[in-house]
mmCIF file of C-alpha atoms in Angstrom:
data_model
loop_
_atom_site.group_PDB
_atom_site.id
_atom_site.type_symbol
_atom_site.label_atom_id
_atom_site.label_comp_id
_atom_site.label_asym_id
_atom_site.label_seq_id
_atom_site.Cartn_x
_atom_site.Cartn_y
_atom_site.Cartn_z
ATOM 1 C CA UNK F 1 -26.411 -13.861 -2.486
ATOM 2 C CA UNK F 2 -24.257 -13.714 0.527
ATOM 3 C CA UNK F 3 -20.929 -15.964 1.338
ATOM 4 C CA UNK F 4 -18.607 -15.720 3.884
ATOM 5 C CA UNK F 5 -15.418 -18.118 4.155
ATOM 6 C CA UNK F 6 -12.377 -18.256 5.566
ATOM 7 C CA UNK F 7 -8.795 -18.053 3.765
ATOM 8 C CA UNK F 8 -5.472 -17.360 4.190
ATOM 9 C CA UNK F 9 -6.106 -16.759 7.742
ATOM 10 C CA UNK F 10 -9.127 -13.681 7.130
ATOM 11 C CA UNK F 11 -12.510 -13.297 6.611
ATOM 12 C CA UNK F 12 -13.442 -13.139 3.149
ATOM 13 C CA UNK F 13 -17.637 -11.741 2.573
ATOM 14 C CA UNK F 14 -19.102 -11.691 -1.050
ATOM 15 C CA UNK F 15 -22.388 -10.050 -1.804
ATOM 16 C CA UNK F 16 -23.294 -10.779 -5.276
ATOM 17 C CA UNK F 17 -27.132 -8.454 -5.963
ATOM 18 C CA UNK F 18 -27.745 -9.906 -9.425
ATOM 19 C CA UNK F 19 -30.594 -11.801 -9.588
ATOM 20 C CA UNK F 20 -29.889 -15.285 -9.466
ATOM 21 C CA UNK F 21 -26.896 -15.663 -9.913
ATOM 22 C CA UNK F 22 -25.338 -19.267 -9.807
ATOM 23 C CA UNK F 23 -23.139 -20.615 -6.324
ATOM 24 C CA UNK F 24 -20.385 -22.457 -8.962
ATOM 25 C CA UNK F 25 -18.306 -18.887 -9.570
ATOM 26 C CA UNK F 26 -18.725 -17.887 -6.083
ATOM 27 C CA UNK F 27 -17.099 -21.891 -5.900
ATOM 28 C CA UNK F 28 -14.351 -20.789 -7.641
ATOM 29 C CA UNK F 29 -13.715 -17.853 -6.574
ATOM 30 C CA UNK F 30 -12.903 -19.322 -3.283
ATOM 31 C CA UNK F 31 -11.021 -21.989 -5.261
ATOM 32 C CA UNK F 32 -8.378 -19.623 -6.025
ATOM 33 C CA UNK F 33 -8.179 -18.228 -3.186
ATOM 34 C CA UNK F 34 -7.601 -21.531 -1.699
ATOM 35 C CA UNK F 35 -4.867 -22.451 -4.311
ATOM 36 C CA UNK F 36 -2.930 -18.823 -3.891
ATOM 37 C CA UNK F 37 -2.995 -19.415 0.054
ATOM 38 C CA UNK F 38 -0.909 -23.136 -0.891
ATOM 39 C CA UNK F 39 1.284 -21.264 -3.698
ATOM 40 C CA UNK F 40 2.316 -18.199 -2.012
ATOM 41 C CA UNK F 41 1.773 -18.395 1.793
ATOM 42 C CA UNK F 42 5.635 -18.518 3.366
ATOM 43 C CA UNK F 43 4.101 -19.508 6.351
ATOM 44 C CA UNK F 44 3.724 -23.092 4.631
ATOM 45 C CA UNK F 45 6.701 -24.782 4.107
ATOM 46 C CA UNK F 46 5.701 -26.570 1.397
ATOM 47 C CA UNK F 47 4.330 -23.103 -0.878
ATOM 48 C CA UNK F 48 6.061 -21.671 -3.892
ATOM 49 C CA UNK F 49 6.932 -18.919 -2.059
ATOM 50 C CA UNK F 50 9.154 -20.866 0.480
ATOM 51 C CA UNK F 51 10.440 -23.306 -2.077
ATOM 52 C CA UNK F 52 12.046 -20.670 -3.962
ATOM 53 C CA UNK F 53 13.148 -18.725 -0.952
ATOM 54 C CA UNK F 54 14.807 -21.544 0.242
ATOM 55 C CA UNK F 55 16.597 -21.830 -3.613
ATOM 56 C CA UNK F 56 14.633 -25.473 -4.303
ATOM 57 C CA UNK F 57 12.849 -24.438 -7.255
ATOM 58 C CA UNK F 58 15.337 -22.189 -10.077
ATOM 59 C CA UNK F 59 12.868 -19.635 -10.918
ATOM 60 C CA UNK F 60 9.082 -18.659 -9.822
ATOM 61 C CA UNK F 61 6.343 -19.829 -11.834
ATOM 62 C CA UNK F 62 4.522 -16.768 -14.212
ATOM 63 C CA UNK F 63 2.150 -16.365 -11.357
ATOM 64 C CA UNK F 64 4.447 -15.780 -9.075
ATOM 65 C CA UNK F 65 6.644 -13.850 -11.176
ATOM 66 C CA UNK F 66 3.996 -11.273 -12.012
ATOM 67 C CA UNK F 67 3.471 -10.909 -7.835
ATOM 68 C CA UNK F 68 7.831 -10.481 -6.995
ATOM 69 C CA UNK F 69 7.444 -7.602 -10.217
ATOM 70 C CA UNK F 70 4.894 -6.111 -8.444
ATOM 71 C CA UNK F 71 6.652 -6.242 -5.373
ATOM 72 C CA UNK F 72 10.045 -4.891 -6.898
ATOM 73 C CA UNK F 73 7.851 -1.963 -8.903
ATOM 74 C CA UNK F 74 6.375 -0.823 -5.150
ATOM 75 C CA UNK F 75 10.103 -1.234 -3.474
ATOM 76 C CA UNK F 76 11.776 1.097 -6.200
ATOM 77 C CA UNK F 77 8.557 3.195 -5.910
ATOM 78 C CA UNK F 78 9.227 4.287 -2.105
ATOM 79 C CA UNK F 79 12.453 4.332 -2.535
ATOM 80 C CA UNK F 80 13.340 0.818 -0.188
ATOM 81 C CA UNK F 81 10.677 1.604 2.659
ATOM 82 C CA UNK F 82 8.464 -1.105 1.008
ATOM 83 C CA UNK F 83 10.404 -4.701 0.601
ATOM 84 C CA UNK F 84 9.258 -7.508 0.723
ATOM 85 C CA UNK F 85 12.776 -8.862 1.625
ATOM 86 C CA UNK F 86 13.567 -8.151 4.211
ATOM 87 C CA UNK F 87 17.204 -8.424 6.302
ATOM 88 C CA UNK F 88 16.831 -11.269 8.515
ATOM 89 C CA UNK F 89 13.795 -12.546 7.262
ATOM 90 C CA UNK F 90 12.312 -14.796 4.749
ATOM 91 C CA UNK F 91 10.888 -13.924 1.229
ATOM 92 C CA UNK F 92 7.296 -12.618 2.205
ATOM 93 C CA UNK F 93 5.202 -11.255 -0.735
ATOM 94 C CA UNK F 94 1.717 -11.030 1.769
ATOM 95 C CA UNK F 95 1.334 -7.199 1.573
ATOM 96 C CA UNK F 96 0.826 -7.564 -2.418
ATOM 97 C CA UNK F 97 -0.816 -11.187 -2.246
ATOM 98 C CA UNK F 98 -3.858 -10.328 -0.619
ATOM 99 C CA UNK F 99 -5.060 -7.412 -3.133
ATOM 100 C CA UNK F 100 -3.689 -9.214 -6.523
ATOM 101 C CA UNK F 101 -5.034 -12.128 -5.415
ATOM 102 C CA UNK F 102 -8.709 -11.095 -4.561
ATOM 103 C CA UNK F 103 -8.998 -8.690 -7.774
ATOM 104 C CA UNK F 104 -7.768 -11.891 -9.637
ATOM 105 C CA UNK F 105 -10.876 -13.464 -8.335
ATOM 106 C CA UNK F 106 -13.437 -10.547 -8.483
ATOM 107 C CA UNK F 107 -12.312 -10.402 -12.236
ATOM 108 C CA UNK F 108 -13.286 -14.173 -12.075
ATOM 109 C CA UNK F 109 -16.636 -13.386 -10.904
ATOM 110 C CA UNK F 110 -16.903 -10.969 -13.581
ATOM 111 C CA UNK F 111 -16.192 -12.793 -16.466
ATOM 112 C CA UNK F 112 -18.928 -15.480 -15.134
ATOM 113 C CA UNK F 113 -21.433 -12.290 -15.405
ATOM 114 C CA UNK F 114 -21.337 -11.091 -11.994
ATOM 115 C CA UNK F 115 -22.488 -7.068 -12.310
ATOM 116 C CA UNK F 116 -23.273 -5.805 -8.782
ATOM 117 C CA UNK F 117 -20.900 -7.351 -6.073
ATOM 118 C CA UNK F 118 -19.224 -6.184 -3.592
ATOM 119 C CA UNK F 119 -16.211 -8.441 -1.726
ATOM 120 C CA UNK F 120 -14.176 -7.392 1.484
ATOM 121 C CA UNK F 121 -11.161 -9.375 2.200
ATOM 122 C CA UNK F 122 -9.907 -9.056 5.647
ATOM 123 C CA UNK F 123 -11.122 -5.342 5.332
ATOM 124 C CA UNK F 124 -10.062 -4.447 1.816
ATOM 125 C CA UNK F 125 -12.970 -3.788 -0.376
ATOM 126 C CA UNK F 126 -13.738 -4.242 -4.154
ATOM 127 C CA UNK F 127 -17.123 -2.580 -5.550
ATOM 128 C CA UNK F 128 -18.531 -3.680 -8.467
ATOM 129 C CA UNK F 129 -21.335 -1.563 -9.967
ATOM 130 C CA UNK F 130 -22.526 0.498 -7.498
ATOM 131 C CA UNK F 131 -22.753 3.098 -5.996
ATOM 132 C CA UNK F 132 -21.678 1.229 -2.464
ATOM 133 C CA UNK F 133 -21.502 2.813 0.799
ATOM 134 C CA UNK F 134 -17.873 1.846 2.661
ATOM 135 C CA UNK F 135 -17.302 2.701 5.756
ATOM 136 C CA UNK F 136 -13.789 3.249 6.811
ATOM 137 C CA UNK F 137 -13.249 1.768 10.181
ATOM 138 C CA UNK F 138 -12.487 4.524 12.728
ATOM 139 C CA UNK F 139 -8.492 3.905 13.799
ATOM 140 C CA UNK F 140 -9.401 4.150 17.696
ATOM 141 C CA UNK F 141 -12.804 2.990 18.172
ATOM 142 C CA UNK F 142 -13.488 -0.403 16.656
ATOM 143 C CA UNK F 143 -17.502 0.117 16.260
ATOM 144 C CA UNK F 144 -17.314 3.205 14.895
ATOM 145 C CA UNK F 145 -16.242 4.958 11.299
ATOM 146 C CA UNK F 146 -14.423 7.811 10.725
ATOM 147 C CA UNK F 147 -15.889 8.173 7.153
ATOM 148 C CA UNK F 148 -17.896 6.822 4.824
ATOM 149 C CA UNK F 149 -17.799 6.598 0.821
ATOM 150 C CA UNK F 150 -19.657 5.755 -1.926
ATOM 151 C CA UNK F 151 -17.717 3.468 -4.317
ATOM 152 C CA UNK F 152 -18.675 2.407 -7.971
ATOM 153 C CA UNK F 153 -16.443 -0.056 -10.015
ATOM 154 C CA UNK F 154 -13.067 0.682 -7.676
ATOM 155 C CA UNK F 155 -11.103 -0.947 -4.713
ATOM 156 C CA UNK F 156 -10.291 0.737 -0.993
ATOM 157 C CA UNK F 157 -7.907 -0.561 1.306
ATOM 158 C CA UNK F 158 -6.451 0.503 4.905
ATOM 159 C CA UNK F 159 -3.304 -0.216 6.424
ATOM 160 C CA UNK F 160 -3.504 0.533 9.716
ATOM 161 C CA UNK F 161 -2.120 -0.931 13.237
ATOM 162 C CA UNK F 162 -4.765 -1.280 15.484
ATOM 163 C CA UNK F 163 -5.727 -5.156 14.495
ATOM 164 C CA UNK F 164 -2.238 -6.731 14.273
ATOM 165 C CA UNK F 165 -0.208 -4.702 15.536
ATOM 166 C CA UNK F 166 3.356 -3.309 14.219
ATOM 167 C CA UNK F 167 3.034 -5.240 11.477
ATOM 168 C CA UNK F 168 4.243 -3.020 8.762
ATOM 169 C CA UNK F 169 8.240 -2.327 8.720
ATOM 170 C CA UNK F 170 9.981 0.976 6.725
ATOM 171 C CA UNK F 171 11.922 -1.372 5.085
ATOM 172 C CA UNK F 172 14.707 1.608 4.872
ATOM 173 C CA UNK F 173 14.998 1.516 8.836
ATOM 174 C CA UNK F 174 14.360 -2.231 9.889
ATOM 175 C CA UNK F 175 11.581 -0.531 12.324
ATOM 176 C CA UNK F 176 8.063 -0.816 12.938
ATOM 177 C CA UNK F 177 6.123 2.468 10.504
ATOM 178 C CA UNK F 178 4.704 4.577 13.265
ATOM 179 C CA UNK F 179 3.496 7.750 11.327
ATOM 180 C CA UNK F 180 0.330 7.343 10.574
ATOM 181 C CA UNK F 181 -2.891 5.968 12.447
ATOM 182 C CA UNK F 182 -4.300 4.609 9.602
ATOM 183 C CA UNK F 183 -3.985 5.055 5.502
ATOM 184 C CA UNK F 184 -6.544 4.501 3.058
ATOM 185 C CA UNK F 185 -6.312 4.346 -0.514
ATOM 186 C CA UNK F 186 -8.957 4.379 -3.475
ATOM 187 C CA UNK F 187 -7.568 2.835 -6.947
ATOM 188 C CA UNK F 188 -9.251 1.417 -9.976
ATOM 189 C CA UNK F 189 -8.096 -2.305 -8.355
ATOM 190 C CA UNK F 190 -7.390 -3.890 -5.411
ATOM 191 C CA UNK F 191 -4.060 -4.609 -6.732
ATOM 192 C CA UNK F 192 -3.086 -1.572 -6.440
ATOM 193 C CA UNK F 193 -5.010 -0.183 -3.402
ATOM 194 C CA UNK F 194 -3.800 -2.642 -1.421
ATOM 195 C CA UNK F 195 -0.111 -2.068 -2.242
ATOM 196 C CA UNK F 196 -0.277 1.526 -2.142
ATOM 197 C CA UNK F 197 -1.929 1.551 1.460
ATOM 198 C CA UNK F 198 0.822 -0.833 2.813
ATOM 199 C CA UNK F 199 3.512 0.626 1.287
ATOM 200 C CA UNK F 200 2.105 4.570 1.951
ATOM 201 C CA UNK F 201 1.951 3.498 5.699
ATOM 202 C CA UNK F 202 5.360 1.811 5.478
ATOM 203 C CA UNK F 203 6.680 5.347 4.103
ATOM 204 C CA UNK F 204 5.023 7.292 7.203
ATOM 205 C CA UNK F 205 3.665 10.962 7.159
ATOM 206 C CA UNK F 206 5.529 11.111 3.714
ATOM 207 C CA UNK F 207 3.138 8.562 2.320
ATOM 208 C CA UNK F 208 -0.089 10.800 2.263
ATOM 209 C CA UNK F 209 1.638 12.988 -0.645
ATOM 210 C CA UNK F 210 3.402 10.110 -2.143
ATOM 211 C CA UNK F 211 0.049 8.058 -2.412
ATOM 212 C CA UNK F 212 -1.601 11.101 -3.220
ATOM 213 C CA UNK F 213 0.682 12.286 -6.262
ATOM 214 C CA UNK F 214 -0.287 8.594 -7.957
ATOM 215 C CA UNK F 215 -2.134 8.767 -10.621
ATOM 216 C CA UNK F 216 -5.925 7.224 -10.468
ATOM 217 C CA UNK F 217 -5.007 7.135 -6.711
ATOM 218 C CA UNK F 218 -7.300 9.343 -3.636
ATOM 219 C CA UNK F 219 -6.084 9.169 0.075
ATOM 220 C CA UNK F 220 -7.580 9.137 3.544
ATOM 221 C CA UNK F 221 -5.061 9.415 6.084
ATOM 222 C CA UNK F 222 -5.377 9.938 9.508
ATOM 223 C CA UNK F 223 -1.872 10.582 10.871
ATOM 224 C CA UNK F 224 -0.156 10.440 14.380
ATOM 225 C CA UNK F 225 -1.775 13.655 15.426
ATOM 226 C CA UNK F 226 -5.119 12.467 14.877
ATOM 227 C CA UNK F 227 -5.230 14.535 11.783
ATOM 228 C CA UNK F 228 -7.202 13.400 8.822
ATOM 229 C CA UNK F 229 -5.410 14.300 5.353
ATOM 230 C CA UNK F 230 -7.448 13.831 2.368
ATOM 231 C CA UNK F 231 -7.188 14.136 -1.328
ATOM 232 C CA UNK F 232 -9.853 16.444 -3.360
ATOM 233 C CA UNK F 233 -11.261 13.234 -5.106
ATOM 234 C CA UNK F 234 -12.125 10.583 -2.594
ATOM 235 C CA UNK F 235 -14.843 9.808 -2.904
ATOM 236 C CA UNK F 236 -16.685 10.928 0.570
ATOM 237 C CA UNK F 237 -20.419 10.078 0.399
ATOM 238 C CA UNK F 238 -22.922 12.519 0.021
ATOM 239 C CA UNK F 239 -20.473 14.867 -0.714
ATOM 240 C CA UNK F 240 -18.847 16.868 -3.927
ATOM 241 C CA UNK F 241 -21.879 15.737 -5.925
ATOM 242 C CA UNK F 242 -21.212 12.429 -5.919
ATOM 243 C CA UNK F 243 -24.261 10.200 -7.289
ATOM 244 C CA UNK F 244 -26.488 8.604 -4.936
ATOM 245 C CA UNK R 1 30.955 11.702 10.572
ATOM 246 C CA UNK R 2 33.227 8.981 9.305
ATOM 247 C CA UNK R 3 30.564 6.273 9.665
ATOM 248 C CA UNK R 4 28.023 9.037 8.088
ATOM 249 C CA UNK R 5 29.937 9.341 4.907
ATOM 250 C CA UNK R 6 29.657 6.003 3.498
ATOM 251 C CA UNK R 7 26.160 6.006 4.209
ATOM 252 C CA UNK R 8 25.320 9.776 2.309
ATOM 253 C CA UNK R 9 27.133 7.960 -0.691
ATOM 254 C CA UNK R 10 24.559 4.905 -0.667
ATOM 255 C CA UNK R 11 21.839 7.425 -0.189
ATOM 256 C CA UNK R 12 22.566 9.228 -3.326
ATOM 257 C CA UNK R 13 23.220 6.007 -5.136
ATOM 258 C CA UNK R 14 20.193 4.551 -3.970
ATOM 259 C CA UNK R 15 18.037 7.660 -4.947
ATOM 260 C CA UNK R 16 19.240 7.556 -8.722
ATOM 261 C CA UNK R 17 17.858 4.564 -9.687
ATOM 262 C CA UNK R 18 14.112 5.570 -8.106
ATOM 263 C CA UNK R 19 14.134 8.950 -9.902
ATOM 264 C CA UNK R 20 15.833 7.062 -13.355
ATOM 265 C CA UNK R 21 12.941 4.783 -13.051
ATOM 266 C CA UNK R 22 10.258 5.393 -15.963
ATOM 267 C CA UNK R 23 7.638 2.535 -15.345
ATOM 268 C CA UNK R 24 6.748 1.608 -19.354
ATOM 269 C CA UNK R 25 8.639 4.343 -21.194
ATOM 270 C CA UNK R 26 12.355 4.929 -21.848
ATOM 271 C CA UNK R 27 13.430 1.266 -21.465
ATOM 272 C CA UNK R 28 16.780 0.460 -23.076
ATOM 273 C CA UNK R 29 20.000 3.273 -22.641
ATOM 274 C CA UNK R 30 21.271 3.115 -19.330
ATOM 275 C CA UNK R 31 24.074 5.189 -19.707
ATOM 276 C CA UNK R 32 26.158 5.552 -16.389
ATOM 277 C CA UNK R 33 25.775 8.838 -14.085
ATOM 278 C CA UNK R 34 28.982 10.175 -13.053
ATOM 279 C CA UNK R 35 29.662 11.753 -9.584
ATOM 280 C CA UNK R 36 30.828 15.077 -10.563
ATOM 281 C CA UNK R 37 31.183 18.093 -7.821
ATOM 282 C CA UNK R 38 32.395 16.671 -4.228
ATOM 283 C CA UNK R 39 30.625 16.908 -1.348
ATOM 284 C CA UNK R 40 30.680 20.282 0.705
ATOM 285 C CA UNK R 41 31.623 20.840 4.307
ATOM 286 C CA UNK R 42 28.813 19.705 6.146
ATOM 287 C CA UNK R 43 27.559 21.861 8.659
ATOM 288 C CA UNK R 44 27.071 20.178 12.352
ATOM 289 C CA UNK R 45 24.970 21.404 15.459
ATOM 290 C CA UNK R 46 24.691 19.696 18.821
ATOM 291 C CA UNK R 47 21.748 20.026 20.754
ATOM 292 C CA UNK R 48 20.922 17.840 24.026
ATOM 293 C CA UNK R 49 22.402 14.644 23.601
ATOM 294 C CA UNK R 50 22.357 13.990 19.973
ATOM 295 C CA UNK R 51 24.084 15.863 17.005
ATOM 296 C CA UNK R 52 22.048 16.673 14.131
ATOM 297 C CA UNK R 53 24.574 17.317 10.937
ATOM 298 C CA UNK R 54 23.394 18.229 7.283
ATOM 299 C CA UNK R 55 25.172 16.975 4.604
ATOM 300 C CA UNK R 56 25.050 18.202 0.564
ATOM 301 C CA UNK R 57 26.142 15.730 -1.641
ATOM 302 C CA UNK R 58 27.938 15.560 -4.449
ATOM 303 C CA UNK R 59 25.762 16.723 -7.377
ATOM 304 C CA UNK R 60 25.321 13.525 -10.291
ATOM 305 C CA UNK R 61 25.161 14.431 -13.611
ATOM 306 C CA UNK R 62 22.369 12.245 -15.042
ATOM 307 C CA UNK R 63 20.928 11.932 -18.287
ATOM 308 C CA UNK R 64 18.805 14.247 -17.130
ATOM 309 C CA UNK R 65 20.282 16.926 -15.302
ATOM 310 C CA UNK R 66 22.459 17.341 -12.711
ATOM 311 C CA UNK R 67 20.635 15.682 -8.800
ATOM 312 C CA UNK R 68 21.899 16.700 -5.561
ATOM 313 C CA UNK R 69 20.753 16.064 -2.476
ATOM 314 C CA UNK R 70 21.040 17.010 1.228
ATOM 315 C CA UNK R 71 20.718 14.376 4.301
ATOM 316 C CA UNK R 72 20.103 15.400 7.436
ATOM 317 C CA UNK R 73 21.848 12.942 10.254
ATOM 318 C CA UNK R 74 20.767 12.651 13.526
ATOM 319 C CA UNK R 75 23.459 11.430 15.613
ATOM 320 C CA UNK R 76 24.498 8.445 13.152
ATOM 321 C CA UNK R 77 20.522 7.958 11.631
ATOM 322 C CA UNK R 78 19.080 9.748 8.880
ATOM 323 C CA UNK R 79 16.385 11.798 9.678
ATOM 324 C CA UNK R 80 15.840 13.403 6.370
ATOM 325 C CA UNK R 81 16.573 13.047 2.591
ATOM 326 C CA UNK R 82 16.009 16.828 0.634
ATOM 327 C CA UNK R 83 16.413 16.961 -2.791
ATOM 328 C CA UNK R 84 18.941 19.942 -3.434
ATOM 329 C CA UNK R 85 18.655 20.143 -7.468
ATOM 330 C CA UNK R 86 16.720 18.172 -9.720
ATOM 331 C CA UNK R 87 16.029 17.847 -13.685
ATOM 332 C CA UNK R 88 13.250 19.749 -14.771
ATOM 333 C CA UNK R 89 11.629 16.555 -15.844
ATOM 334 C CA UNK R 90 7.468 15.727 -15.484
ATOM 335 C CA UNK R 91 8.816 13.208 -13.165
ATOM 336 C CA UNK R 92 10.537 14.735 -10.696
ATOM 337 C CA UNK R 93 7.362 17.262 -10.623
ATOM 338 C CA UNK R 94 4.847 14.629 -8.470
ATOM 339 C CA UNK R 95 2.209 16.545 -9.091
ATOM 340 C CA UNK R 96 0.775 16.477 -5.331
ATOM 341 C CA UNK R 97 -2.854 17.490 -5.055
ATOM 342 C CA UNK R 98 -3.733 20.337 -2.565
ATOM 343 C CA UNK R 99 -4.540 18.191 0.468
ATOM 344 C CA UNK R 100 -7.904 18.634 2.248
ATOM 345 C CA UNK R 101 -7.115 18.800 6.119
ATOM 346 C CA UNK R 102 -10.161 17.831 8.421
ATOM 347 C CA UNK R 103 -10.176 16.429 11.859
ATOM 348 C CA UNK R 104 -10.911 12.688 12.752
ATOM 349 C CA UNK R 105 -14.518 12.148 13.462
ATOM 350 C CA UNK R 106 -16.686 9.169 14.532
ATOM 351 C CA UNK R 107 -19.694 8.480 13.293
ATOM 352 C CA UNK R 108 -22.009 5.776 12.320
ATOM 353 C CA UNK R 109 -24.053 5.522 9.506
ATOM 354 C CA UNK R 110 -25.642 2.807 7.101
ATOM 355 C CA UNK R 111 -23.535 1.030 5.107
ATOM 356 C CA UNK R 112 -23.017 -2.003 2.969
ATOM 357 C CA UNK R 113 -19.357 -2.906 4.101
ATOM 358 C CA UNK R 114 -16.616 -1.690 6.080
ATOM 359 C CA UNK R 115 -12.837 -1.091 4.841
ATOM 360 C CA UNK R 116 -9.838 -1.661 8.066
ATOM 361 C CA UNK R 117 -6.891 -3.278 8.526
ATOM 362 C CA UNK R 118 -6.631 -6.300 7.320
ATOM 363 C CA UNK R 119 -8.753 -8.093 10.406
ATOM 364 C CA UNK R 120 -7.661 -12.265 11.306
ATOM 365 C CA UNK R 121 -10.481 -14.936 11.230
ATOM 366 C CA UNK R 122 -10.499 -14.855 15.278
ATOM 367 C CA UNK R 123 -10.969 -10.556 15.023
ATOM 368 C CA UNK R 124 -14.035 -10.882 13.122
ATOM 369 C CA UNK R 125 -16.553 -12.134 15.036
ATOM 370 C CA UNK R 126 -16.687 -9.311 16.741
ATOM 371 C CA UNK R 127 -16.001 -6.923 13.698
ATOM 372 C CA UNK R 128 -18.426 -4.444 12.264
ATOM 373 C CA UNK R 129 -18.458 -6.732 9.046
ATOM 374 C CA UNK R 130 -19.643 -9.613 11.116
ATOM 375 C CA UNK R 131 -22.372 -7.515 12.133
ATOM 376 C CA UNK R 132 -22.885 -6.604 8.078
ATOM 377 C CA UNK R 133 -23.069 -10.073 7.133
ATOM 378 C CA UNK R 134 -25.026 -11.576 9.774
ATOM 379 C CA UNK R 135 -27.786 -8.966 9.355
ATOM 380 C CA UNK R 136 -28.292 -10.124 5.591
#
């Protein structure tokens, strides 16, 4: 089964292999999506998220809570280049709202029974079963990869600038990270993938060893000089005797 | 320098709490690090327009072990934070693995999805996922 819908502004595909597997899950899955978009988006006035950052609402809901700890671990973490407060700016929790959000939902999928999926949010990738083949989208040529892994029961994201731009700020400078092409990182969950990769590219060329040196955490980083930096355990396909 | 000062001091007190913090262990004391030592001369070199100056700090006596470190200004920005002495403490060793260096290839190949930065609703149409989920 294949679905493809639209939240929170990206492209969200599920492929779901087992056999017969019913569409109500996969209906709820985007149900939560849905209902973290309203709670947490600060680009909606009404949200959670801009409620409380505009000191309506006396303290986050548990949901909400459990996504500003998060966001507080990752800032100490990188010592202030990730924030997700930033000077100037409103409360914006997106970089760790994406990937908590969608493994929230995978993990909905596989309590219903779901086995073999495989979802990609806006490019970040959760593999259920497996082995899956990712490709990692080359940093300079849209159409094209610059590697490709096989992926059983883990998450990959990238943070890169090539789709929207200088998006990501070292929080420690004010200014637009400019280190790296493009970061991805392999973690048991999307949670953490996710944040890592943002907060890695946030950090610059010192992110590759600081993703790196996390435990459960393996690295593909392609950095300003068009060098690729990897760690000894990601999981490149067809290589290291990796199971096909 | 003057400006640079107040800024070394926030460095080191901002650096504390990251290497203090223990993410499930060691919850509870929080005894207070004192500033010991004071800073050193700092050494200053001009080259071209801007002055590059390297600062030690004042080592902090933790619970842990003494920390010092050394901040390199350019002109009135920092362009580097070096950890003079640390704690002989698992976690202050990061235990970096030995990183594989390659160079950037393309390539295409089959595949069942593609990871990227994060790509909006308008960028995917034309997207190698797109192209994924449309062939079935």
């Amino acid at each position: 089964m294949r679905r493809v819908e639209h939240v929170m502004g990206f492209p969200v595909s599920v492929r779901i292999d087992d056999e017969g597997f019913p569409e109500a899950p996969v209906d709820g899955f985007f149900a939560w999506l849905r209902e973290v978009d309203a709670r947490f988006s600060p680009f909606r006035p009404d949200s959670e998220v801009s409620r409380l950052d505009r000191g309506e609402v006396p303290a986050p809901g548990p949901a909400l809570r459990e996504v500003l700890a998060l966001c507080e671990e990752y800032r100490i973490a990188t010592g202030g280049a990730f924030d997700v407060r930033l000077p100037g700016r409103g409360l914006d929790p997106c970089a760790v709202v994406k990937g908590w959000s969608v493994q929230k939902g995978a993990e909905l999928l596989s309590a219903a029974g779901a086995r073999r999926f495989c979802l990609n949010a806006g490019g970040d990738v959760i593999a259920s079963g497996g082995p899956w083949r990712v490709g990692v989208r080359h940093p300079e040529h849209a159409d094209r990869l610059c590697t490709v892994l096989d992926l059983t029961d883990r998450a990959v994201a990238t943070s890169a600038r090539y789709e929207r731009g200088d998006h990501i700020l070292d929080a420690r400078t004010g200014r637009p990270a400019t280190g790296l092409l493009s970061m991805t990182v392999v973690a048991p969950t999307l949670t953490e993938a996710d944040t890592v990769a943002t907060a890695a590219f946030a950090l610059g060329a010192q992110g590759v060893e600081w993703a790196a040196a996390r435990e459960n955490c393996e690295v593909f980083a392609v950095d300003a000089a068009r060098r690729v930096l990897r760690s000894p355990g990601f999981p490149v396909a067809g290589a290291q005797g990796v199971a096909a | 320098m003057k400006r640079a000062i107040p800024v070394l001091v926030l460095s080191v007190a901002g650096l504390i709490p990251v290497w203090r913090y223990a993410p499930s262990h060691d919850t509870g004391s929080s005894s207070a690090t004192q500033a010991a030592a004071p800073a050193s001369t700092p050494s200053v070199s001009s080259s071209g327009g801007t002055t590059t100056t390297v600062v030690p700090g004042s080592t902090l006596d933790t619970e842990k072990g003494p920390v010092q470190v050394e901040v390199t200004f350019s002109g009135d920005r920092i362009a580097s934070v070096r950890m003079l002495r640390q704690p002989d403490h698992p976690q202050t060793r990061a235990a970096v693995p030995k990183l594989i260096e390659e160079t950037l290839q393309a390539q295409s190949a089959d595949i069942d999805t593609v990871s990227g930065a994060t790509i909006t609703s308008d960028g995917y149409k034309e997207s190698l996922q797109a192209a994924i989920d449309a062939r079935g």
